[in-house]
Structure formats: C-alpha cells, structure tokens
Coordinates of C-alpha atoms and ligand atoms in Angstrom, one line a residue:
Chain A
M37 CA 160.2 211.3 37.0
N38 CA 159.0 214.7 39.4
F39 CA 160.7 216.7 37.5
I40 CA 159.4 216.0 33.8
H41 CA 156.3 215.4 35.0
N42 CA 155.6 218.9 36.8
T43 CA 157.3 221.0 34.0
K44 CA 154.9 219.0 32.0
A45 CA 151.9 219.4 34.1
I46 CA 153.0 223.7 33.7
F47 CA 153.8 223.3 30.5
K48 CA 150.2 222.3 30.0
R49 CA 148.2 224.7 31.8
E50 CA 149.9 227.9 30.0
L51 CA 149.0 226.3 26.1
K52 CA 145.7 225.7 26.9
A53 CA 145.9 229.8 28.8
Y54 CA 146.9 231.4 25.3
F55 CA 143.9 229.7 24.0
E56 CA 141.1 230.9 26.9
S57 CA 141.4 234.5 25.7
P58 CA 140.8 235.7 22.6
V59 CA 144.4 237.0 22.3
A60 CA 145.6 234.0 20.8
Y61 CA 143.6 234.1 17.7
V62 CA 144.2 237.8 17.1
F63 CA 148.3 237.0 17.5
L64 CA 147.9 233.5 14.5
V65 CA 145.5 236.3 12.6
V66 CA 148.1 238.7 12.4
F67 CA 151.3 236.7 12.2
L68 CA 150.5 235.6 9.3
M69 CA 148.5 238.8 7.2
L70 CA 151.3 240.6 8.4
T71 CA 153.9 237.8 6.7
A72 CA 152.0 237.2 3.5
F73 CA 151.7 240.6 3.0
L74 CA 155.0 241.4 4.0
T75 CA 156.1 238.6 1.6
F76 CA 153.7 239.3 -1.3
A77 CA 153.0 242.8 -1.5
V78 CA 155.7 244.1 0.3
G79 CA 158.8 241.6 -1.0
R80 CA 156.9 241.4 -4.5
F81 CA 157.0 237.7 -4.5
Y82 CA 155.3 237.2 -8.0
E83 CA 157.6 239.8 -9.7
S84 CA 160.0 238.3 -8.1
G85 CA 160.1 235.5 -10.4
Q86 CA 162.3 232.9 -7.8
A87 CA 160.1 230.1 -6.1
D88 CA 162.6 230.6 -3.6
L89 CA 161.3 231.2 0.6
R90 CA 164.0 234.0 0.6
G91 CA 161.7 236.5 0.4
F92 CA 159.0 235.4 2.7
F93 CA 161.5 234.3 6.2
L94 CA 163.5 237.5 5.5
W95 CA 160.2 239.4 7.0
H96 CA 160.5 237.2 10.2
P97 CA 163.8 239.2 12.5
W98 CA 161.4 242.5 11.5
V99 CA 157.8 240.9 12.4
Y100 CA 159.4 238.2 16.3
M101 CA 160.0 241.6 17.3
I102 CA 157.1 242.5 17.6
L103 CA 155.1 240.0 17.7
V104 CA 157.2 237.6 20.5
P105 CA 157.2 240.2 23.4
A106 CA 153.3 240.2 23.1
A107 CA 153.9 236.5 23.1
A108 CA 155.8 237.1 26.4
M109 CA 154.9 239.5 28.5
R110 CA 152.2 237.7 29.9
L111 CA 154.2 235.0 30.9
W112 CA 155.4 236.1 34.9
A113 CA 153.8 240.1 34.4
E114 CA 150.8 238.3 34.7
E115 CA 151.3 236.4 37.8
R116 CA 153.1 238.9 39.5
R117 CA 150.0 240.8 39.1
S118 CA 147.6 239.2 39.8
G119 CA 149.1 237.3 42.8
T120 CA 148.7 233.7 41.3
I121 CA 153.1 233.5 41.5
E122 CA 152.3 233.2 45.2
L123 CA 150.3 230.3 44.4
L124 CA 152.5 228.3 41.6
L125 CA 155.8 228.3 44.1
T126 CA 153.9 227.7 46.9
L127 CA 153.6 224.1 45.3
P128 CA 156.0 221.9 45.3
V129 CA 157.4 222.8 42.2
T130 CA 160.1 224.9 41.3
L131 CA 161.9 227.9 39.8
T132 CA 164.0 226.1 37.6
E133 CA 160.2 223.5 36.1
A134 CA 158.2 226.8 36.2
I135 CA 160.3 229.1 34.5
L136 CA 160.9 225.8 31.8
G137 CA 157.2 224.8 31.1
K138 CA 156.6 228.4 30.0
F139 CA 158.9 229.0 28.0
L140 CA 158.4 225.9 26.0
A141 CA 154.1 226.4 26.0
A142 CA 155.1 229.9 24.9
W143 CA 157.5 228.4 21.9
A144 CA 155.1 226.1 21.0
F145 CA 152.3 228.4 20.8
L146 CA 155.1 230.2 18.0
T147 CA 155.6 226.9 16.6
L148 CA 152.1 227.0 16.2
A149 CA 151.6 229.9 14.2
L150 CA 154.7 229.4 12.6
I151 CA 153.7 226.1 10.8
L152 CA 150.4 227.5 9.5
T153 CA 152.4 229.2 7.0
F154 CA 152.6 226.2 5.0
P155 CA 150.7 228.1 2.1
V156 CA 153.4 230.0 2.3
L157 CA 155.6 227.1 1.1
L158 CA 152.8 225.0 -1.1
T159 CA 152.6 227.8 -3.1
T160 CA 156.3 228.3 -3.8
L161 CA 155.7 224.5 -4.6
Y162 CA 153.5 225.4 -7.3
L163 CA 155.0 228.0 -8.3
G164 CA 158.6 226.7 -8.9
N165 CA 160.9 224.3 -7.3
P166 CA 162.6 225.1 -4.6
D167 CA 165.0 224.0 -3.0
I168 CA 163.2 222.2 0.1
G169 CA 166.2 221.1 2.1
V170 CA 167.3 225.0 2.0
A171 CA 163.4 226.1 3.6
L172 CA 163.4 223.3 5.6
A173 CA 166.7 225.0 7.0
G174 CA 164.7 228.4 6.9
Y175 CA 161.7 226.8 8.8
F176 CA 164.3 225.3 11.9
G177 CA 166.1 228.7 11.4
S178 CA 162.9 230.8 12.4
F179 CA 161.9 228.7 15.2
L180 CA 165.7 228.4 16.6
L181 CA 165.0 232.7 16.1
A182 CA 161.9 232.9 18.0
G183 CA 163.1 230.5 21.0
A184 CA 165.7 232.7 21.4
Y185 CA 163.3 236.6 21.4
L186 CA 161.6 234.5 24.1
S187 CA 163.1 233.5 26.0
V188 CA 164.2 238.1 25.9
G189 CA 160.6 238.4 26.5
L190 CA 160.6 235.7 29.7
L191 CA 162.9 237.7 30.9
T192 CA 161.5 240.9 31.1
S193 CA 157.8 239.3 32.4
A194 CA 159.6 238.3 35.1
M195 CA 161.2 241.9 35.9
T196 CA 157.9 243.6 36.6
R197 CA 154.7 243.1 36.7
N198 CA 152.9 245.4 34.1
Q199 CA 153.2 243.9 30.3
V200 CA 152.8 247.1 29.0
I201 CA 156.6 247.2 30.4
S202 CA 157.3 244.4 29.4
F203 CA 156.9 244.8 26.2
V204 CA 158.4 247.8 25.5
I205 CA 162.3 246.6 26.7
S206 CA 162.4 243.8 25.0
V207 CA 160.9 244.8 21.7
V208 CA 163.7 247.6 23.2
V209 CA 166.2 244.7 23.8
C210 CA 165.3 243.0 20.5
L211 CA 166.1 245.8 18.8
F212 CA 169.5 246.6 19.5
L213 CA 169.8 242.9 19.6
L214 CA 169.3 242.4 15.7
L215 CA 170.1 245.7 14.3
A216 CA 173.7 245.2 15.6
G217 CA 174.4 242.6 13.9
W218 CA 172.3 244.0 10.6
P219 CA 174.7 244.5 7.6
P220 CA 173.4 248.1 6.5
V221 CA 174.0 249.5 10.7
T222 CA 177.3 247.4 10.9
D223 CA 178.7 248.5 8.8
L224 CA 177.8 252.5 8.9
L225 CA 179.2 251.0 12.3
I226 CA 182.5 249.9 10.8
R227 CA 182.9 253.3 8.5
V228 CA 182.8 255.4 11.3
T229 CA 185.7 253.6 13.4
Q230 CA 187.4 252.3 11.1
D231 CA 190.6 255.2 12.3
H232 CA 190.4 253.7 15.9
T233 CA 191.3 250.0 15.5
S234 CA 189.8 249.4 19.9
L235 CA 187.0 250.4 18.7
N236 CA 186.7 248.5 15.9
W237 CA 186.9 245.7 17.3
L238 CA 183.9 246.8 19.7
V239 CA 181.4 246.6 16.9
T240 CA 182.4 243.2 15.2
G241 CA 182.1 241.7 19.7
V242 CA 178.7 243.7 20.2
A243 CA 177.2 242.9 15.8
S244 CA 178.4 239.4 17.4
L245 CA 176.2 239.1 19.4
S246 CA 173.6 240.3 17.5
F247 CA 170.6 237.6 15.8
M248 CA 171.4 238.1 12.4
P249 CA 174.2 236.8 10.9
H250 CA 173.3 233.4 12.7
Y251 CA 170.4 233.3 11.1
E252 CA 171.4 234.0 7.6
S253 CA 173.4 231.3 7.2
I254 CA 170.8 229.3 8.2
Q255 CA 168.4 231.3 5.8
R256 CA 171.2 229.9 3.0
G257 CA 170.6 226.4 4.1
V258 CA 174.0 226.3 6.3
I259 CA 172.6 224.4 9.6
A260 CA 176.4 224.9 11.5
L261 CA 176.9 224.0 14.8
R262 CA 178.2 227.7 15.4
D263 CA 175.2 228.9 15.2
L264 CA 173.1 225.8 16.4
A265 CA 175.5 227.1 19.8
Y266 CA 174.9 230.8 19.5
Y267 CA 171.2 230.1 19.7
A268 CA 172.4 227.5 22.9
S269 CA 173.4 229.7 25.3
V270 CA 171.6 232.8 24.6
I271 CA 168.9 231.1 25.7
I272 CA 170.2 229.1 28.5
F273 CA 171.1 232.6 29.3
M274 CA 167.9 234.2 29.0
L275 CA 166.1 231.8 31.5
F276 CA 169.0 231.9 33.6
A277 CA 168.7 235.3 34.7
T278 CA 164.6 234.9 34.3
H279 CA 165.6 232.3 37.8
L280 CA 167.7 234.8 39.6
V281 CA 165.2 237.5 38.6
L282 CA 162.5 235.6 40.0
E283 CA 164.5 234.4 42.3
N284 CA 165.7 237.3 44.1
R285 CA 162.2 238.8 43.8
K286 CA 161.0 240.8 46.7
A287 CA 157.5 240.1 46.0
A288 CA 154.6 239.3 43.6
Chain B
M121 CA 154.3 219.5 63.6
L122 CA 155.5 222.4 62.8
E123 CA 158.6 224.7 64.2
V124 CA 159.1 228.5 63.1
K125 CA 162.8 229.5 64.5
E126 CA 163.6 233.1 65.0
L127 CA 162.3 234.4 62.1
H128 CA 163.2 238.4 60.8
K129 CA 161.9 239.8 57.2
Q130 CA 163.5 242.9 56.4
F131 CA 162.5 244.7 53.1
G132 CA 164.9 248.4 53.2
S133 CA 164.1 249.8 56.5
I134 CA 161.4 247.8 57.0
H135 CA 161.5 245.7 59.3
A136 CA 158.1 243.3 58.6
V137 CA 159.2 240.7 60.3
N138 CA 160.9 240.6 63.4
G139 CA 162.2 237.5 65.5
V140 CA 159.3 235.2 65.7
S141 CA 159.2 231.4 66.8
F142 CA 156.2 229.4 68.0
K143 CA 155.5 226.1 67.7
V144 CA 152.5 224.0 66.9
E145 CA 151.3 220.4 67.0
Q146 CA 149.4 218.2 66.0
G147 CA 145.4 219.1 66.7
E148 CA 146.2 222.9 66.9
V149 CA 144.4 225.5 65.5
L150 CA 146.4 228.3 65.7
G151 CA 145.2 232.3 64.9
F152 CA 147.1 234.3 64.1
L153 CA 147.0 238.1 65.3
G154 CA 147.4 241.5 64.8
P155 CA 146.4 244.8 63.1
N156 CA 146.7 245.6 59.3
G157 CA 150.9 245.9 58.8
A158 CA 151.8 243.9 61.5
G159 CA 153.7 240.8 59.3
K160 CA 151.0 238.3 59.9
S161 CA 151.1 237.5 55.7
T162 CA 154.8 238.0 55.6
T163 CA 155.4 235.2 58.1
M164 CA 152.6 232.9 56.6
R165 CA 154.4 233.4 53.4
M166 CA 158.0 233.1 55.4
I167 CA 156.6 229.2 56.3
T168 CA 155.5 228.1 53.1
G169 CA 158.1 229.0 51.1
F170 CA 156.7 232.0 48.7
L171 CA 159.2 234.7 50.2
P172 CA 162.9 233.9 51.5
P173 CA 163.0 235.0 55.5
T174 CA 166.5 236.9 55.7
S175 CA 166.8 235.1 58.9
G176 CA 165.9 232.8 60.7
T177 CA 164.2 229.2 59.3
A178 CA 161.0 226.8 60.1
V179 CA 160.6 223.3 60.1
V180 CA 158.0 221.8 59.1
N181 CA 157.1 218.2 59.9
G182 CA 160.9 217.3 60.1
H183 CA 161.4 219.4 56.5
D184 CA 163.7 222.6 56.9
V185 CA 162.1 225.2 54.1
I186 CA 165.0 226.8 53.2
T187 CA 167.6 223.0 52.7
A188 CA 164.4 221.5 51.6
P189 CA 161.1 223.1 49.9
I190 CA 160.0 221.5 48.0
A191 CA 159.4 217.8 50.3
A192 CA 158.0 221.0 52.8
K193 CA 155.2 222.6 50.3
N194 CA 154.4 219.0 50.1
Q195 CA 153.4 219.1 53.7
I196 CA 151.7 221.7 53.2
G197 CA 148.0 223.0 52.0
Y198 CA 148.0 227.5 51.6
L199 CA 145.7 229.3 51.1
P200 CA 146.9 232.8 50.6
E201 CA 145.8 236.4 51.2
N202 CA 142.7 237.3 48.7
A203 CA 142.8 234.2 47.0
P204 CA 145.3 234.5 43.7
V205 CA 143.4 232.4 41.1
Y206 CA 143.7 231.8 37.7
S207 CA 141.6 233.6 36.2
D208 CA 141.7 232.2 32.2
M209 CA 140.9 228.3 33.9
T210 CA 137.5 226.6 34.6
V211 CA 137.2 225.9 38.5
V212 CA 137.5 222.5 37.8
N213 CA 140.6 222.4 35.9
F214 CA 142.2 225.0 37.6
L215 CA 141.4 221.9 40.5
R216 CA 142.9 219.7 39.1
F217 CA 146.4 221.6 37.9
A218 CA 146.6 222.0 40.6
A219 CA 146.1 217.8 41.4
E220 CA 148.5 217.0 38.8
I221 CA 151.3 219.1 40.3
R222 CA 150.9 217.5 43.7
G223 CA 151.4 214.3 42.6
F224 CA 147.6 212.6 42.1
S225 CA 146.5 211.5 37.6
G226 CA 144.6 209.1 36.5
S227 CA 141.3 208.8 38.5
A228 CA 142.8 209.0 41.8
R229 CA 142.8 212.9 40.3
L230 CA 139.4 213.3 39.6
R231 CA 138.7 211.3 42.8
C232 CA 140.0 214.1 44.5
V233 CA 139.2 217.3 42.9
D234 CA 135.7 216.2 43.1
A235 CA 136.2 216.1 46.8
A236 CA 137.4 219.0 47.3
I237 CA 135.0 220.4 45.6
E238 CA 132.4 218.6 47.5
K239 CA 134.0 219.8 50.8
A240 CA 133.7 223.7 49.1
H241 CA 130.2 223.3 47.8
L242 CA 132.0 224.3 44.5
E243 CA 129.3 221.9 42.5
K244 CA 127.6 224.8 41.6
V245 CA 130.0 226.8 39.3
R246 CA 132.1 223.7 38.5
N247 CA 132.4 224.2 34.6
Q248 CA 132.1 228.0 35.3
S249 CA 135.5 229.8 35.1
I250 CA 137.0 231.2 37.5
S251 CA 137.0 235.2 35.5
T252 CA 132.8 235.1 36.8
L253 CA 133.0 233.6 40.3
S254 CA 131.7 236.1 42.4
K255 CA 135.1 236.6 45.0
G256 CA 133.5 234.2 47.6
Y257 CA 133.2 232.2 45.3
R258 CA 136.9 232.7 44.8
Q259 CA 137.6 232.2 48.0
R260 CA 135.9 228.7 47.7
T261 CA 138.1 227.9 44.8
C262 CA 141.6 229.0 46.7
F263 CA 140.6 227.6 49.1
A264 CA 139.8 223.9 47.3
Q265 CA 143.2 223.7 46.2
A266 CA 144.3 224.3 49.3
I267 CA 142.8 220.9 51.0
L268 CA 142.8 218.9 48.2
H269 CA 145.6 216.3 49.1
D270 CA 144.3 216.7 52.8
P271 CA 147.6 217.4 53.7
P272 CA 149.2 216.9 57.6
I273 CA 149.7 221.1 58.1
L274 CA 147.4 223.8 57.0
I275 CA 147.8 227.7 56.6
M276 CA 145.2 230.2 55.3
D277 CA 145.1 233.5 55.5
E278 CA 142.7 234.9 56.3
P279 CA 140.3 231.8 55.1
T280 CA 136.8 233.4 55.4
D281 CA 137.1 236.7 54.4
G282 CA 133.8 237.4 51.7
L283 CA 132.5 234.7 52.5
D284 CA 128.1 235.0 53.3
P285 CA 127.5 233.7 56.8
N286 CA 126.7 230.4 56.0
Q287 CA 129.7 229.8 54.5
K288 CA 132.0 231.4 57.0
H289 CA 129.5 229.1 59.4
V290 CA 130.8 225.6 57.1
V291 CA 134.6 226.7 56.5
R292 CA 135.1 226.8 60.9
A293 CA 132.8 224.2 61.0
M294 CA 135.5 222.1 58.4
I295 CA 138.6 223.3 60.7
R296 CA 136.7 222.6 63.4
E297 CA 136.9 218.6 61.5
M298 CA 140.1 218.6 60.0
A299 CA 141.6 219.7 63.3
P300 CA 142.8 216.3 65.0
R301 CA 144.2 215.3 62.0
K302 CA 146.5 218.3 61.3
V303 CA 148.8 221.2 61.7
I304 CA 146.1 224.7 61.1
I305 CA 147.5 227.9 61.1
I306 CA 144.3 230.6 60.4
S307 CA 144.8 234.8 60.1
T308 CA 141.3 236.3 61.5
H309 CA 140.7 240.3 63.0
I310 CA 137.4 238.4 63.0
L311 CA 138.0 237.6 67.0
E312 CA 135.1 235.9 67.5
E313 CA 135.9 232.9 64.9
V314 CA 139.1 233.1 67.1
E315 CA 136.8 231.8 70.3
A316 CA 134.9 229.3 68.0
V317 CA 137.9 227.7 65.6
C318 CA 141.6 228.9 67.8
S319 CA 143.1 226.7 70.2
R320 CA 145.4 228.6 70.8
A321 CA 146.3 232.2 69.8
I322 CA 149.4 234.0 69.0
I323 CA 149.5 238.3 68.7
I324 CA 151.6 240.1 66.7
A325 CA 152.6 243.6 66.3
N326 CA 154.9 245.4 64.4
G327 CA 157.0 241.8 64.1
R328 CA 157.2 240.2 67.1
I329 CA 155.1 238.8 68.9
V330 CA 153.2 240.3 71.8
A331 CA 150.9 237.2 72.9
N332 CA 150.4 233.4 72.9
G333 CA 148.6 231.4 74.6
T334 CA 145.5 229.9 74.9
P335 CA 141.7 232.7 73.9
A336 CA 140.7 232.2 77.4
E337 CA 144.1 232.6 78.9
L338 CA 144.5 236.0 76.8
K339 CA 141.5 237.4 78.2
T340 CA 142.8 237.4 81.9
R341 CA 145.4 239.5 80.8
T342 CA 143.2 243.0 81.0
D343 CA 143.3 244.5 84.4
S344 CA 139.4 244.4 83.5
H345 CA 138.9 240.4 82.1
G346 CA 137.1 241.8 79.0
T347 CA 136.4 240.8 75.5
L348 CA 139.4 239.1 73.7
E349 CA 138.9 243.1 71.8
D350 CA 140.1 245.1 74.4
V351 CA 142.9 242.6 75.0
F352 CA 143.7 242.8 71.1
R353 CA 144.1 246.6 71.7
A354 CA 145.5 246.3 74.5
L355 CA 148.5 245.0 73.3
T356 CA 148.8 246.4 70.1
L357 CA 147.7 250.0 70.6
G358 CA 150.2 250.7 72.7
D359 CA 153.7 250.2 72.5
E360 CA 154.3 247.9 74.9
P361 CA 152.8 244.9 76.1
L362 CA 150.8 244.9 79.5
R363 CA 151.9 241.1 80.6
K364 CA 154.0 238.6 79.9
V365 CA 152.4 235.1 78.9
S366 CA 154.5 232.7 79.0
Ligands
ATP455 N1 156.8 243.2 49.4 C1 156.9 244.1 49.9 N2 157.9 245.2 50.3 C2 158.6 246.1 51.1 N3 157.3 245.9 52.4 C3 157.2 244.9 52.4 C4 156.3 243.9 51.6 N4 155.1 243.4 51.6 C5 155.3 243.1 52.7 N5 155.5 244.6 53.4 C6 155.5 245.4 54.5 O1 155.9 244.3 56.1 C7 154.8 244.0 56.6 C8 154.3 243.7 57.4 O2 153.6 243.2 55.9 P1 152.5 241.9 55.7 O3 151.6 241.5 54.7 O4 152.9 240.7 56.8 O5 150.8 242.6 57.5 P2 149.8 241.6 58.0 O6 149.9 241.5 59.0 O7 149.8 240.6 56.9 O8 148.2 242.5 57.7 P3 147.2 243.0 57.5 O9 146.1 242.7 58.2 O10 147.0 243.8 56.6 O11 146.9 241.8 56.4 C9 153.8 246.0 56.1 O12 154.3 247.3 56.3 C10 154.2 246.3 54.9 O13 154.1 246.8 54.6
MG456 MG1 147.7 240.3 56.1

C-alpha cells in the first residue's frame, strides 16, 4: 500500500538523519546522565531503602520537558529553513504520510533513549524484588508521555523555520500542560479560587488537560482506557494541528 | 501535455501571479523568462503542487493538480530554485530515498539511481555527504533527483544556475536530448540558453505573460529587430508591452 510504503520511506530517512549528526549521541548521553543523576543523586535512590522505579519515573516529565522539544525542533523547522520542504512536498507523498513518518521516527528515537535506561531496571532487580508489572507499566507510561510531548514539539516545529523558536514555544507549552495538573499548583489554585465556584471549575477543567494525572495513574501500575484515550487524543489533535499549519503555510 | 489555466497567487497585497495561462505539448521546451520577482518560481510552485493557487489550476497529462495532486506529482520531475537537498545524507542515499518514494524497489531502485548518477555526472561524489558538496554538485544532485523516474513532465527552476561552463553545456545537451519525449519547462536569466534549448519562450513581468512565442518570433518584436535581450528589456522595463503576439 502506498500509504505505508511512503510513511516507511520517510520514517527511515528521518530516523537515519538523527544518527547522521552528533546531536543524537549528545542527546542520548544527556538523557541517560540526567535521569541517572536525578534518580540516584537527587532522588536518593539507595537511601530510600525501596527497590522500585518510582524515584526514576518521577523525573521523566521534567527531563522530557527540555529534551523532547530539542529532539523535535528540527523535524519541520529545518525543512523549512533549508527549503527541502519544497522537495518533500512535491514528491508524490501526502502531507499526512510525511507528518506520520516524521513523528514515528522521532518517537522511535525517544523510545531508544528510554530503552537504554535498562541498567536502572537491572539495578532494582539486583537490589530487591520490584513489582515487574508496575515497572513495565511505568515504562509504558513514560513512552506515552514522550509521544505526547513530541506531538507538541512537532506542531511548534511546523510553525516556524527557526529551531530555537520552536524549542522555546514547545518548552513553554509543555511546562503549562505539566504544571496545570501538578498537585502543588492545582492545590494552590483550588485554595485561591475556593470562594468562586465558577473559577474552581476552570481550574479542574484545565487540570484535566494536563499530562500529569494520566502519567501518575499509569505509574501506579493501572493502565486505564481513560488514560490511553487521553494520550491518543492529545497526539491526534497535535498531528492534526500540524497538518493544518503546514497546509496553510504561505511559503517554505 | 501541460495546461495552465488562469493561475493567480496573492501574497497579502502582492499579486505575484496574475492570470497566467498557457499550454505546452510533448516535444516542446518552454523557456520562462522575466525579471527578478516576476512570478516565475511562484508559477512553477503552483504547477508542482507546492503552493496552492489563490485561483486557477493546472492540468498535467489529464490530472488536475488541485483535485488529484498525487497523480499529478507522479507525472512531474521538479528541480526547485536553489536546488534544496538533504544535506545530512550522502548523494546516493538521497537519490535512493527519492527513488523509494517514486515507487522503485529492489534492483530497479538501485538501477535507476545509478543511471541518474551517471547522467548527472555524480560518480565522483557518489558517497560524499551532501553538506560537503560544492554548489554546482548540489545542483546536479537535485537535477538527478528530478530525472530519476524519467518523468513525462520536467519542470526546472534555473537548472544551470551555479554550473560551470562544461556542465551548463552537458545539461543543455541533456535537455535537447530528452525534449522529444517530454514536456519541459525551464526558467532562466541566461538568454543564450533560451536560444540554445527552448522551442518557445514566455516572458512574464509583474505576474502577467507579456510575450509568448518562439525565440525567433520574439526577436521581431522590437523595431530594430535586435537581440532577445533588447526584446526582454523593452517588454519588462516599460509598463506596457510594445505589441501583443498571439
Ligand atoms: N512566500 C511569499 N510571501 C510573500 N511574497 C512572496 C512569497 N514568495 C514570493 N513572493 C513575491 O512574489 C513575487 C514573485 O516571486 P517569484 O519568486 O515567483 O519571482 P521570480 O520570477 O522567480 O524571480 P527570480 O528571478 O528572482 O527568481 C515577488 O514579488 C516575491 O517577493
Ligand atoms: Mg525564481
């Protein structure tokens, strides 16, 4: 089928492009060092006396907030800056194929980074008896979270030909989506607005858009349909918006 | 056959292309001439499906670029202005990617890439990263991408820009050689090139066609029966064309 063939061709090109530049290796090293540092040094993994991965996955939303926009910023902005978008979009591929191919390639790259954190899992297995089911759910939740961040980064990358601008906007949007549902922030907002029921609704409404509650519930080992549907709708919405942005672009 | 019907493109207040219509038959090489900013590239971008027209359309061997964009793109080989190419790839990998998207697989894919490399004289840089190529070699790589699938319609925006005299000669010879089997449109600022390869030329100024005819016909359009350059200046410097042809 043409759709799969073309998406695959773009996927392969894009994934290879990551490894053609040193940026991919820098990315992987920074990701691994940062998660290890936060887990073992800041999170006091050994001192906590618990052999589980909670202290590891706790940091993922924050690490991804910086690193995923960095991995995504190139995807469309560079095509626009260098003019190759004119080549790509005059080849017989649809915009949907191009967007999906790029998205899946970047997601595969992020998944590779996640898989390379396996020594952390091995350490907990060595130290104690963690619940494997919960650990795998944790990995799965982190994988979904990376996809959701990535879809935001893909959209901001399509909006500009400047990678730095894409990065900054994407970090801001992700930070918003994160904080909106982060208990310290929501608790504060609920306290501030408790006298105004209408505002209270707004706070919970915005909070329900956030990645955070869905991420945390999967981290507890529960993979609910509600959370899967949430991630799927965020990703589809962002890819759809990317399609709109690229369709209505005035030039390269 | 390529038929362009009443194309318009508006960028805000700029009317970049203002009612351009023409037909090109197989065997013709159409030269697109016009001063900087006349609307040549914009017209080509609309024909190749990169920019949506504000109104009007183009029909490529029976496929409308608006309603059947993929079928139309399958008919076209396109060399965009400034020859954009993926600089993180090697020449051969870039061409293999284009061939894959063009629907070639297996040994057919390798063969068509090798043939394109040979035609564009890229053997020497075959495995070199595009980021390290000189401008002329980038141009040739993008040219190879455009002819790879032997398209019935070939659209090239300033194909000899940045090439050395030998390569200019090679590209012109190739255009002449391919011409009988294809519809070819090239834009250029080199007027000798028009006389060397084009069977017909369109001069476009401020988004409108101001002349359309064979190079010989166009030359009769100044009173002094001068060169193509005189005609070009006369038609595009003043506000109004001197006389209407066809
Ligand atoms: N994306 C855009 N946004 C706004 N204006 C544009 C855009 N692209 C082109 N234009 C304008 O449209 C007009 C036609 O541009 P075009 O690139 O088609 O010219 P051209 O004939 O190819 O010129 P050149 O010989 O310099 O290549 C110019 O006035 C240009 O400034
Ligand atoms: Mg141009």
